[in-house]
Structure formats: structure tokens, C-alpha cells
Short mmCIF file of C-alpha atoms in Angstrom, two decimals:
data_model
loop_
_atom_site.label_atom_id
_atom_site.label_comp_id
_atom_site.label_asym_id
_atom_site.label_seq_id
_atom_site.Cartn_x
_atom_site.Cartn_y
_atom_site.Cartn_z
CA MET P 199 62.94 12.86 -143.38
CA PHE P 200 62.56 9.35 -142.07
CA GLN P 201 58.58 9.44 -142.34
CA THR P 202 59.49 10.93 -145.42
CA LEU P 203 61.41 8.34 -146.97
CA ILE P 204 59.28 5.46 -145.04
CA ARG P 205 56.54 6.76 -147.18
CA ARG P 206 58.00 6.79 -150.82
CA ILE P 207 60.30 4.58 -150.74
CA PRO P 208 58.08 1.34 -149.67
CA SER P 209 55.96 1.94 -152.09
CA ALA P 210 58.64 2.49 -154.84
CA ALA P 211 59.94 -0.97 -153.70
CA ALA P 212 55.94 -2.04 -154.15
CA ALA P 213 55.58 -0.99 -157.42
CA ALA P 214 59.04 -2.62 -158.72
CA LEU P 215 57.77 -6.20 -157.33
CA ALA P 216 54.97 -6.02 -159.18
CA ALA P 217 56.18 -5.07 -162.63
CA VAL P 218 59.27 -7.63 -161.89
CA THR P 219 56.94 -10.60 -160.58
CA LEU P 220 54.14 -9.69 -163.33
CA GLY P 221 56.91 -9.93 -165.82
CA ALA P 222 57.60 -13.02 -164.76
CA ALA P 223 54.24 -14.36 -164.21
CA ALA P 224 52.18 -13.33 -167.44
CA PRO P 225 53.14 -14.01 -170.83
CA ALA P 226 53.12 -10.80 -172.36
CA PRO P 227 56.56 -9.31 -171.61
CA SER P 228 55.81 -6.36 -168.82
CA VAL P 229 55.43 -2.85 -170.70
CA THR P 230 56.96 -0.70 -166.88
CA PRO P 231 59.96 -0.69 -166.62
CA ASN P 232 61.75 -3.22 -164.11
CA ILE P 233 63.88 -0.79 -161.70
CA ILE P 234 65.90 -1.96 -158.28
CA THR P 235 65.03 1.09 -155.93
CA ILE P 236 68.34 1.48 -153.26
CA GLY P 237 66.66 3.03 -150.34
CA ASN P 238 67.64 3.58 -146.78
CA PHE P 239 70.40 0.84 -147.71
CA THR P 240 67.95 -2.13 -148.09
CA PHE P 241 67.20 -3.10 -152.40
CA GLY P 242 63.65 -3.31 -153.63
CA PRO P 243 62.69 -5.77 -153.93
CA GLU P 244 65.65 -7.66 -151.90
CA VAL P 245 65.05 -10.78 -154.82
CA ALA P 246 63.28 -10.36 -158.52
CA THR P 247 62.44 -12.84 -160.42
CA VAL P 248 62.87 -11.67 -163.77
CA PRO P 249 62.24 -13.05 -167.49
CA VAL P 250 65.62 -14.43 -169.72
CA GLY P 251 66.30 -10.99 -171.65
CA THR P 252 65.46 -8.57 -169.24
CA THR P 253 67.29 -5.75 -168.12
CA LEU P 254 66.85 -4.63 -164.20
CA THR P 255 67.83 -0.91 -163.39
CA TRP P 256 68.70 -0.14 -160.56
CA VAL P 257 68.20 3.72 -158.69
CA ASN P 258 70.04 5.36 -155.91
CA GLY P 259 68.06 7.20 -153.18
CA ASP P 260 70.54 7.11 -150.94
CA ASP P 261 72.20 10.93 -150.26
CA ILE P 262 74.87 8.23 -149.63
CA PRO P 263 76.40 6.52 -152.51
CA HIS P 264 75.88 2.52 -153.36
CA THR P 265 77.85 0.09 -155.31
CA VAL P 266 75.69 -3.37 -156.92
CA VAL P 267 77.90 -5.94 -157.74
CA ALA P 268 77.48 -9.46 -158.57
CA ILE P 269 79.41 -12.25 -155.99
CA ASP P 270 79.76 -14.51 -159.49
CA LYS P 271 81.44 -11.29 -161.10
CA SER P 272 79.03 -11.25 -163.37
CA PHE P 273 78.56 -7.54 -163.20
CA ARG P 274 79.64 -4.47 -160.82
CA SER P 275 78.15 -1.38 -161.40
CA PRO P 276 80.36 1.73 -161.14
CA VAL P 277 79.91 4.12 -158.03
CA MET P 278 76.39 5.24 -158.05
CA ASP P 279 76.25 8.99 -156.42
CA THR P 280 72.29 9.97 -155.52
CA ASP P 281 70.12 9.27 -158.26
CA GLY P 282 72.34 7.23 -160.46
CA ARG P 283 72.09 4.43 -162.74
CA PHE P 284 73.17 1.08 -163.39
CA SER P 285 71.36 -1.80 -166.32
CA PHE P 286 72.90 -5.09 -166.53
CA THR P 287 70.78 -6.89 -169.18
CA PHE P 288 70.71 -10.57 -167.58
CA THR P 289 71.17 -13.38 -170.91
CA LYS P 290 70.88 -17.05 -168.62
CA ALA P 291 68.64 -18.35 -166.47
CA GLY P 292 69.36 -19.16 -162.84
CA THR P 293 70.30 -16.97 -160.08
CA TYR P 294 72.44 -14.10 -159.16
CA GLU P 295 72.66 -12.77 -155.36
CA TYR P 296 74.48 -8.74 -155.24
CA PHE P 297 75.17 -7.16 -152.40
CA CYS P 298 76.49 -2.68 -152.75
CA SER P 299 80.53 -3.26 -152.26
CA ILE P 300 80.97 -0.07 -149.24
CA HIS P 301 77.88 -1.61 -147.15
CA PRO P 302 77.70 -4.97 -147.82
CA HIS P 303 74.94 -5.81 -144.97
CA MET P 304 73.76 -4.67 -148.18
CA THR P 305 72.11 -7.62 -150.02
CA GLY P 306 69.44 -8.51 -152.93
CA LYS P 307 68.70 -11.53 -155.74
CA VAL P 308 67.61 -11.88 -158.77
CA VAL P 309 66.18 -15.38 -160.18
CA VAL P 310 66.87 -15.51 -163.74
CA GLN P 311 63.78 -18.11 -165.10
CA ALA P 312 63.85 -20.09 -168.61
CA PRO P 313 61.48 -19.58 -171.10
CA MET O 272 102.66 14.52 -149.25
CA GLN O 273 106.00 17.76 -149.20
CA ASP O 274 104.08 19.59 -146.08
CA ARG O 275 103.82 15.37 -144.55
CA PRO O 276 106.54 14.39 -143.10
CA HIS O 277 107.09 11.08 -144.27
CA ARG O 278 106.51 8.28 -141.74
CA ARG O 279 109.38 5.94 -141.37
CA ARG O 280 111.42 9.74 -140.19
CA PHE O 281 108.74 10.75 -137.41
CA ILE O 282 108.79 7.31 -135.62
CA GLU O 283 112.81 7.69 -135.66
CA CYS O 284 112.11 11.35 -134.06
CA MET O 285 109.62 10.69 -131.66
CA GLY O 286 112.12 7.94 -130.04
CA TRP O 287 111.10 5.23 -127.63
CA ALA O 288 110.69 6.25 -123.57
CA GLY O 289 108.16 4.24 -122.41
CA THR O 290 109.31 0.26 -122.67
CA GLY O 291 108.92 -1.05 -118.95
CA LEU O 292 106.41 1.26 -117.32
CA LEU O 293 102.82 0.59 -116.09
CA TRP O 294 100.26 2.46 -117.82
CA THR O 295 97.12 1.97 -117.92
CA ALA O 296 93.41 2.99 -119.82
CA GLY O 297 90.05 3.98 -119.49
CA GLY O 298 88.22 6.97 -120.29
CA GLY O 299 88.06 10.66 -118.71
CA VAL O 300 85.79 13.50 -119.00
CA MET O 301 86.86 16.59 -117.20
CA SER O 302 90.15 18.03 -119.47
CA SER O 303 91.17 20.13 -116.38
CA ILE O 304 91.11 16.60 -114.92
CA THR O 305 93.76 16.08 -117.33
CA LEU O 306 95.60 18.87 -117.27
CA ASP O 307 96.14 18.08 -112.99
CA ARG O 308 97.17 14.74 -113.63
CA ALA O 309 99.54 15.67 -117.14
CA ALA O 310 101.29 18.55 -114.75
CA ALA O 311 101.22 15.70 -111.73
CA ALA O 312 102.39 12.93 -113.67
CA ALA O 313 105.10 14.86 -115.47
CA LYS O 314 106.39 16.05 -111.56
CA LYS O 315 107.04 12.47 -110.73
CA THR O 316 108.55 11.00 -113.73
CA GLY O 317 110.17 13.93 -115.48
CA VAL O 318 107.93 12.85 -119.12
CA LYS O 319 106.29 15.06 -120.54
CA PRO O 320 102.68 14.02 -121.31
CA PHE O 321 101.52 14.27 -124.80
CA SER O 322 97.68 14.72 -125.94
CA PHE O 323 97.07 14.22 -129.72
CA LEU O 324 93.64 14.72 -131.83
CA GLN O 325 91.20 12.86 -133.99
CA VAL O 326 89.22 14.28 -136.32
CA SER O 327 86.71 12.12 -139.00
CA ASP O 328 84.33 11.89 -141.73
CA SER O 329 85.55 14.66 -142.99
CA HIS O 330 83.36 13.23 -146.02
CA ILE O 331 85.43 15.92 -148.55
CA GLY O 332 82.55 17.06 -151.30
CA PHE O 333 79.10 16.00 -149.75
CA THR O 334 77.33 18.97 -150.52
CA LYS O 335 73.46 17.66 -148.84
CA ASP O 336 70.99 17.61 -145.98
CA PRO O 337 71.47 18.81 -143.53
CA ASN O 338 75.38 19.51 -144.94
CA PRO O 339 75.88 21.99 -148.13
CA ASP O 340 79.33 23.02 -147.28
CA ALA O 341 81.77 19.56 -145.60
CA ARG O 342 85.10 21.31 -146.11
CA ALA O 343 82.95 24.50 -144.25
CA THR O 344 82.69 22.62 -141.05
CA PHE O 345 85.86 20.67 -142.07
CA ARG O 346 87.37 23.81 -142.58
CA GLU O 347 85.71 24.50 -138.23
CA ALA O 348 87.65 21.86 -137.39
CA VAL O 349 91.28 23.01 -137.82
CA ALA O 350 90.56 26.40 -137.16
CA LYS O 351 89.67 25.41 -134.16
CA ILE O 352 92.84 23.18 -133.19
CA ARG O 353 94.54 26.30 -134.30
CA ALA O 354 93.23 28.20 -131.87
CA MET O 355 94.30 25.33 -129.35
CA PRO O 356 96.76 26.98 -126.31
CA ASP O 357 98.13 23.68 -126.10
CA LYS O 358 99.10 22.13 -128.98
CA PRO O 359 98.74 18.01 -129.57
CA ASP O 360 101.43 16.70 -130.72
CA PHE O 361 99.93 15.26 -134.00
CA ILE O 362 96.20 14.63 -135.72
CA ILE O 363 95.08 11.09 -136.56
CA HIS O 364 91.76 10.90 -139.85
CA THR O 365 89.58 7.98 -139.35
CA GLY O 366 88.46 7.88 -142.71
CA ASP O 367 86.56 9.46 -145.09
CA ILE O 368 88.40 12.06 -145.57
CA THR O 369 86.36 12.08 -149.15
CA GLN O 370 82.98 11.78 -149.86
CA LEU O 371 83.23 10.61 -153.67
CA SER O 372 86.93 9.48 -153.77
CA LYS O 373 87.58 12.20 -156.27
CA PRO O 374 91.27 13.79 -155.97
CA GLN O 375 89.38 17.35 -156.24
CA GLU O 376 88.13 15.85 -152.21
CA PHE O 377 91.14 14.15 -151.55
CA ASP O 378 93.77 17.43 -152.23
CA ASP O 379 90.73 19.75 -151.07
CA ALA O 380 90.73 17.72 -147.52
CA ASP O 381 94.33 18.21 -147.70
CA GLN O 382 95.25 21.47 -148.28
CA ILE O 383 92.90 21.77 -144.86
CA LEU O 384 94.79 19.40 -143.17
CA LYS O 385 97.86 21.50 -143.82
CA GLU O 386 96.82 24.63 -142.31
CA ALA O 387 96.87 23.01 -138.89
CA GLY O 388 100.52 22.77 -138.67
CA LEU O 389 100.71 19.61 -137.70
CA THR O 390 101.71 15.76 -138.58
CA VAL O 391 99.32 13.40 -139.62
CA PHE O 392 98.02 9.61 -139.84
CA HIS O 393 95.10 8.70 -141.88
CA VAL O 394 93.52 5.49 -141.99
CA PRO O 395 90.83 4.56 -144.83
CA GLY O 396 87.44 4.55 -144.47
CA GLU O 397 85.18 2.85 -146.89
CA HIS O 398 84.25 6.23 -148.80
CA ASP O 399 88.06 6.71 -149.92
CA MET O 400 87.93 3.91 -151.26
CA LEU O 401 85.28 4.41 -154.21
CA ASP O 402 88.66 5.51 -156.73
CA GLU O 403 88.60 2.38 -159.56
CA GLY O 404 91.79 1.31 -158.47
CA GLY O 405 89.57 0.24 -155.41
CA GLY O 406 91.75 2.00 -152.54
CA LYS O 407 94.61 3.04 -155.24
CA ALA O 408 93.68 6.61 -155.01
CA TYR O 409 94.19 6.76 -151.12
CA LEU O 410 97.39 4.36 -151.04
CA ASP O 411 99.04 6.83 -154.10
CA ARG O 412 98.50 9.12 -151.54
CA TYR O 413 99.14 8.28 -148.01
CA GLY O 414 100.27 4.81 -148.70
CA ALA O 415 104.22 6.23 -147.57
CA GLY O 416 105.86 3.97 -145.15
CA THR O 417 102.48 1.37 -144.43
CA LEU O 418 102.24 -2.46 -145.87
CA GLY O 419 99.27 -4.08 -147.28
CA ASP O 420 96.07 -2.58 -148.60
CA GLY O 421 97.58 0.82 -145.72
CA TRP O 422 98.06 -0.72 -142.60
CA TYR O 423 100.74 0.83 -139.85
CA SER O 424 102.28 1.15 -137.14
CA PHE O 425 104.22 3.74 -134.91
CA ASP O 426 105.97 4.84 -131.88
CA HIS O 427 105.39 7.94 -129.90
CA ASN O 428 106.63 8.82 -126.48
CA GLY O 429 106.12 5.18 -125.62
CA VAL O 430 102.49 5.18 -126.96
CA HIS O 431 102.34 2.38 -129.74
CA PHE O 432 100.11 3.12 -132.61
CA VAL O 433 98.52 1.29 -134.72
CA GLY O 434 96.47 1.39 -137.87
CA LEU O 435 94.42 -0.77 -139.19
CA ILE O 436 92.07 -0.61 -142.40
CA ASN O 437 88.90 -2.85 -141.83
CA VAL O 438 87.06 -1.18 -145.38
CA LYS O 439 88.74 -2.94 -147.80
CA ALA O 440 87.01 -6.48 -150.24
CA LEU O 441 84.26 -6.70 -147.76
CA LYS O 442 82.13 -9.38 -147.90
CA ALA O 443 79.27 -9.72 -149.24
CA GLY O 444 76.44 -9.85 -146.14
CA GLY O 445 79.01 -8.72 -143.99
CA MET O 446 80.47 -5.98 -142.35
CA GLY O 447 84.04 -4.38 -141.77
CA SER O 448 87.04 -7.11 -142.01
CA PHE O 449 90.95 -6.56 -142.12
CA GLY O 450 91.35 -9.96 -143.23
CA GLN O 451 94.05 -12.09 -142.38
CA PRO O 452 97.73 -11.36 -143.89
CA GLN O 453 96.63 -7.79 -141.66
CA LEU O 454 96.10 -9.68 -138.97
CA ASP O 455 99.03 -11.98 -139.19
CA TRP O 456 100.90 -8.65 -139.26
CA LEU O 457 99.48 -7.37 -136.62
CA LYS O 458 100.55 -10.14 -134.30
CA ALA O 459 103.40 -10.28 -135.74
CA ASP O 460 103.65 -6.05 -135.07
CA LEU O 461 102.28 -6.69 -130.94
CA ALA O 462 104.89 -9.85 -130.63
CA GLY O 463 107.42 -7.03 -130.55
CA HIS O 464 105.77 -5.12 -127.22
CA SER O 465 105.73 -5.64 -123.89
CA ALA O 466 101.98 -5.59 -122.31
CA SER O 467 102.59 -2.49 -120.54
CA THR O 468 103.25 -0.52 -123.34
CA PRO O 469 99.63 1.41 -124.33
CA ILE O 470 98.45 0.58 -126.97
CA VAL O 471 96.01 2.90 -129.69
CA VAL O 472 94.43 1.77 -132.65
CA PHE O 473 92.61 3.74 -134.60
CA THR O 474 90.87 2.54 -137.40
CA HIS O 475 87.66 3.21 -139.42
CA VAL O 476 85.03 0.76 -138.52
CA PRO O 477 84.19 -0.28 -134.89
CA MET O 478 85.79 -2.93 -133.87
CA TRP O 479 82.83 -3.35 -131.43
CA THR O 480 79.99 -4.33 -132.73
CA ILE O 481 77.37 -1.49 -132.39
CA TYR O 482 74.65 -2.15 -134.55
CA GLU O 483 75.23 -5.38 -136.94
CA LYS O 484 72.27 -4.37 -139.37
CA TRP O 485 73.73 -1.60 -140.07
CA GLY O 486 77.47 -3.11 -140.77
CA TRP O 487 78.28 -0.94 -137.44
CA GLY O 488 81.46 -3.40 -136.33
CA THR O 489 84.25 -5.82 -138.09
CA ASP O 490 84.12 -9.53 -138.47
CA ASP O 491 87.68 -10.90 -137.26
CA ALA O 492 88.13 -8.16 -135.07
CA THR O 493 87.88 -10.62 -132.20
CA GLN O 494 90.92 -11.65 -133.32
CA ALA O 495 92.32 -9.17 -133.72
CA LEU O 496 90.65 -8.06 -129.87
CA SER O 497 91.92 -11.63 -128.94
CA MET O 498 96.12 -10.54 -130.06
CA LEU O 499 95.39 -6.98 -127.69
CA ALA O 500 94.64 -8.73 -124.30
CA ARG O 501 97.33 -9.20 -122.39
CA PHE O 502 98.17 -5.27 -122.97
CA GLY O 503 97.37 -3.44 -119.51
CA SER O 504 96.44 -0.29 -121.91
CA VAL O 505 93.92 -0.65 -125.23
CA THR O 506 92.27 2.32 -126.63
CA VAL O 507 90.50 2.48 -129.31
CA LEU O 508 89.95 4.77 -131.39
CA ASN O 509 87.25 4.99 -134.70
CA GLY O 510 84.79 6.55 -136.93
CA HIS O 511 82.69 5.88 -139.29
CA ILE O 512 79.22 5.68 -137.00
CA HIS O 513 79.46 9.78 -136.56
CA GLN O 514 78.26 9.93 -133.69
CA VAL O 515 80.13 9.25 -130.03
CA ILE O 516 80.14 5.91 -128.15
CA GLN O 517 82.04 4.30 -125.68
CA LYS O 518 82.50 1.31 -124.02
CA VAL O 519 84.98 -0.48 -121.47
CA GLU O 520 85.30 -3.61 -121.70
CA GLY O 521 88.76 -4.97 -119.25
CA ASN O 522 91.58 -3.45 -120.53
CA VAL O 523 90.27 -2.09 -123.99
CA ALA O 524 88.12 1.36 -124.01
CA PHE O 525 86.71 2.14 -127.62
CA HIS O 526 85.66 4.56 -129.11
CA THR O 527 83.71 6.50 -131.65
CA ALA O 528 83.94 10.04 -132.71
CA ARG O 529 81.32 12.61 -134.09
CA SER O 530 82.19 14.05 -137.83
CA THR O 531 83.45 17.06 -138.61
CA ALA O 532 80.68 16.76 -142.42
CA PHE O 533 76.40 15.18 -140.60
CA PRO O 534 75.49 13.42 -138.53
CA GLN O 535 73.91 10.04 -138.33
CA PRO O 536 71.31 8.96 -136.71
CA ALA O 537 71.50 7.04 -133.30
CA PRO O 538 72.47 2.45 -133.53
CA GLY O 539 68.67 0.84 -134.68
CA GLN O 540 66.77 4.01 -134.68
CA GLY O 541 65.06 4.80 -137.84
CA PRO O 542 65.27 2.79 -140.41
CA ALA O 543 69.08 3.13 -141.75
CA PRO O 544 71.68 4.80 -141.30
CA GLY O 545 72.66 8.12 -143.40
CA PRO O 546 73.22 12.03 -143.11
CA MET O 547 70.65 13.19 -140.51
CA LYS O 548 68.31 16.13 -141.44
CA ALA O 549 68.67 18.76 -137.97
CA PRO O 550 68.16 22.68 -138.17
CA ALA O 551 71.54 24.11 -139.81
CA GLY O 552 71.65 26.03 -135.89
CA ASP O 553 71.38 22.50 -134.62
CA LEU O 554 74.18 21.53 -136.71
CA HIS O 555 77.90 22.34 -135.48
CA ALA O 556 76.75 21.11 -132.22
CA ALA O 557 76.86 17.05 -133.63
CA LEU O 558 79.85 17.82 -134.89
CA GLY O 559 82.65 17.61 -133.64
CA VAL O 560 86.25 16.78 -133.09
CA ARG O 561 88.79 15.02 -130.05
CA THR O 562 91.26 15.33 -127.84
CA VAL O 563 93.03 12.31 -126.30
CA SER O 564 95.81 13.31 -123.61
CA VAL O 565 98.19 10.68 -122.83
CA VAL O 566 99.47 10.74 -119.65
CA ARG O 567 102.51 9.01 -117.30
CA GLY O 568 100.59 7.20 -114.17
CA THR O 569 98.00 5.19 -113.50
CA GLY O 570 95.64 7.30 -114.72
CA PRO O 571 93.49 6.88 -118.10
CA LEU O 572 93.88 7.30 -121.67
CA ALA O 573 91.60 11.29 -120.95
CA VAL O 574 88.79 11.20 -124.17
CA VAL O 575 88.36 14.39 -125.25
CA ASP O 576 84.97 15.87 -126.99
CA ALA O 577 84.88 19.25 -128.36
CA THR O 578 81.24 20.02 -130.79
CA LEU O 579 82.27 23.06 -133.41
CA GLY O 580 79.20 24.92 -131.78
#
């Protein structure tokens, strides 16, 4: 079980990281959807850096439900069961720390950069 | 709720029988030893020893690998309870009754547990807090006679039982948490009891840090444990981690219980907690229920874990 998950999750996380970072650095907006994968009780990537206006989508790849809750309460997902999704558009620059309210040791961060 | 006596009435029925007598707690293994001890102690004190049963993490609504039907395995556990020759006095469910806090899941869990024909005491797990009200569904169903987010205590045959909630309003980066209002209540609740009163605390997430990286512990448990330090016999029963781990520290014996739904990996084994896949034939060996025998005298509270297979 774990071998399969280990293979799958980091590659998905790496792809998401590449997409998100590209979106921030390149002048042209990223065409890849900005996905944050939840797998093995972690957010991948743990830190996402995106330009203002980006919509991020969290996808739960675990067999256990998770949530995404901003500490400053700017966003809060409903419970996402397996394959559940939640999207949020970041319209203001800043650093958004968030966690899973069910498994609070799961934490992540979105850094939203002004143009 | 009809099948479940109101908690306060239950307490009245049980009375108070153990004040001023010396009890100790620890870990027992063999049920035959327990029965011998029970018989000897009963003869000596004239007080009937008793047992109660712990079930945990039934996750009604879970349908994935390795258990496509958590209802069926919970039903098997209840059938096992019904078949016991010596009936336990009551059942404690240490949380994660449901998978997603859906009304149907709670209904089914109640329906199955009802077949045991025993009073059931609940504390919630984090999976029972997933309704829109963040635990309101649990409280509406099981909160009669409780305080705050659902915590309570009761006495049975001289033993003081305390049900605590450590899955509500969790903080980012943390583990389980009781919160100050509950700790204040606990302090007041324990104040009225002599140090010789045996205490059984039950709550979902372990009260000692088993594996911080997976959140397997309770941030402010130290405060609760310091309040319990003066008691000669403290038994702490938890669920959450779906496996049996036991530890004795001073007068406090900690026990985590198996799930009736699916096993989880040993602490730190593998990248994350979560359902551990097991071949169908092995699943039942990883699920189970627990009997705790309370015996007046110098013996420990005997905890016997039985698997479903």
C-alpha cells in the first residue's frame, strides 16, 4: 500500500509545485491548473507561491477525509472525502497559513504575490 | 435516545459504594486471573466486582480498503458482546462512531449498538465533528446530561468515570486538545473525590504523546494528568490509533484500543496514518473489543483485548 502511495504522491506534488512556481515566476500565466494534492496526510506542495488572482484547487487523495482551513479565516473548505475538491481564488497579496481542522498537524502555506 | 437511560438517572441507580477503600490499577493480561481475583475480592469485601466494555473507532460509513463494510464488522463486535457469558455493566465507545458524521451513519451505529442491550457512554472522535455545526449533530444525539462540548462524569460501584473531549476546536500544528474550560471543569469535578477513588478517564485521542508527527497525542494532557496525580488508581482509555498500545506511568495506566473498522500502522511505520491494507483473512485479527474488569483489592484493573477473528 505504502509503496504505491509513495510513488504517486510525490510526483503529483512535484508537478503541482512546478506549475505553481512557474505561474509566479514566468510573465505568462501558467496553463496548468494549480492543484495542491493532499496525500499521506500532507499538502503538496506545502508552500505554494502564486500571483494575485490565482485559483488554487485542493484535491484529497487520501482514504480519510480532510479539510482546508485558513488560520485568518479567509477560506474554509467543507469536509473533503476521497477525491473531494475545494477551490479558492486569492485576490489579495499576502501569506495565508492553513491547516486541516480534522488533523491539525497537517499545515500548509500559500504565498500570494502582487503583480 | 429512547433506548438509552438518561445519564443522571443511571448515576442515581448505581449509587456510590467505594468511598474510602483502597484500590490500585495496572495492567492485567489473563482473563482467568481476573476472574479468580474477582471471586477472592468479592469474598473478602462482600462487594460485587464488575466489568465494562470498550469499543472504539467503528467508523460507520467507511467502505474502502481493507474493509468495504464497517457496519458488518461493528455488528460482529456487538454479536461478540451479546455472546459474553458474564455481561459487562455497560459499554464505553471512545469515538469515531461514524466516518463522516452523517445522520444515517449515527443512526446505523445506534441501531447496531442497541443490539448489545447495554447502556452506552460516548465520547466523540474527530470524525464525529464533521457536520456543518462542527459537533452539533453529536451533541444533539448524545449530549443529554453533559456539559460544554459534551464532557461529563459518573460514578459506578465506587469508580469515578470521566468522559473528556479532545477533538474540538483544534489548533493548527497541534494535536488533540481539551481546552481551558474543560480543564477547569475537570479540576472541580475531581476535587470532590478522595485520592483512594479509582478513576477511569476515557477520551478519543491518546492522552500521552505516542507520535507527535501524526498528531497522536493531546497538547494539554499534562495539565489533566497533573490533576490526576494524587489518585492511587487512574486508568486512561483511548481510541484513535486503531491498535493496542499500553503504558504505565506512576499510578496511571494508559491503554489505546483497536478499531472495529480498520487497522492503522504502528507509530512512524510508513509515511502516514490512515487505513492499513490487510488481506481479507487477516482483517479480523486486527479488529477488536476490550473488556475491563474492576476488582476491589490490591489488584490492577484487568484489561483484556479480544480480536474479532
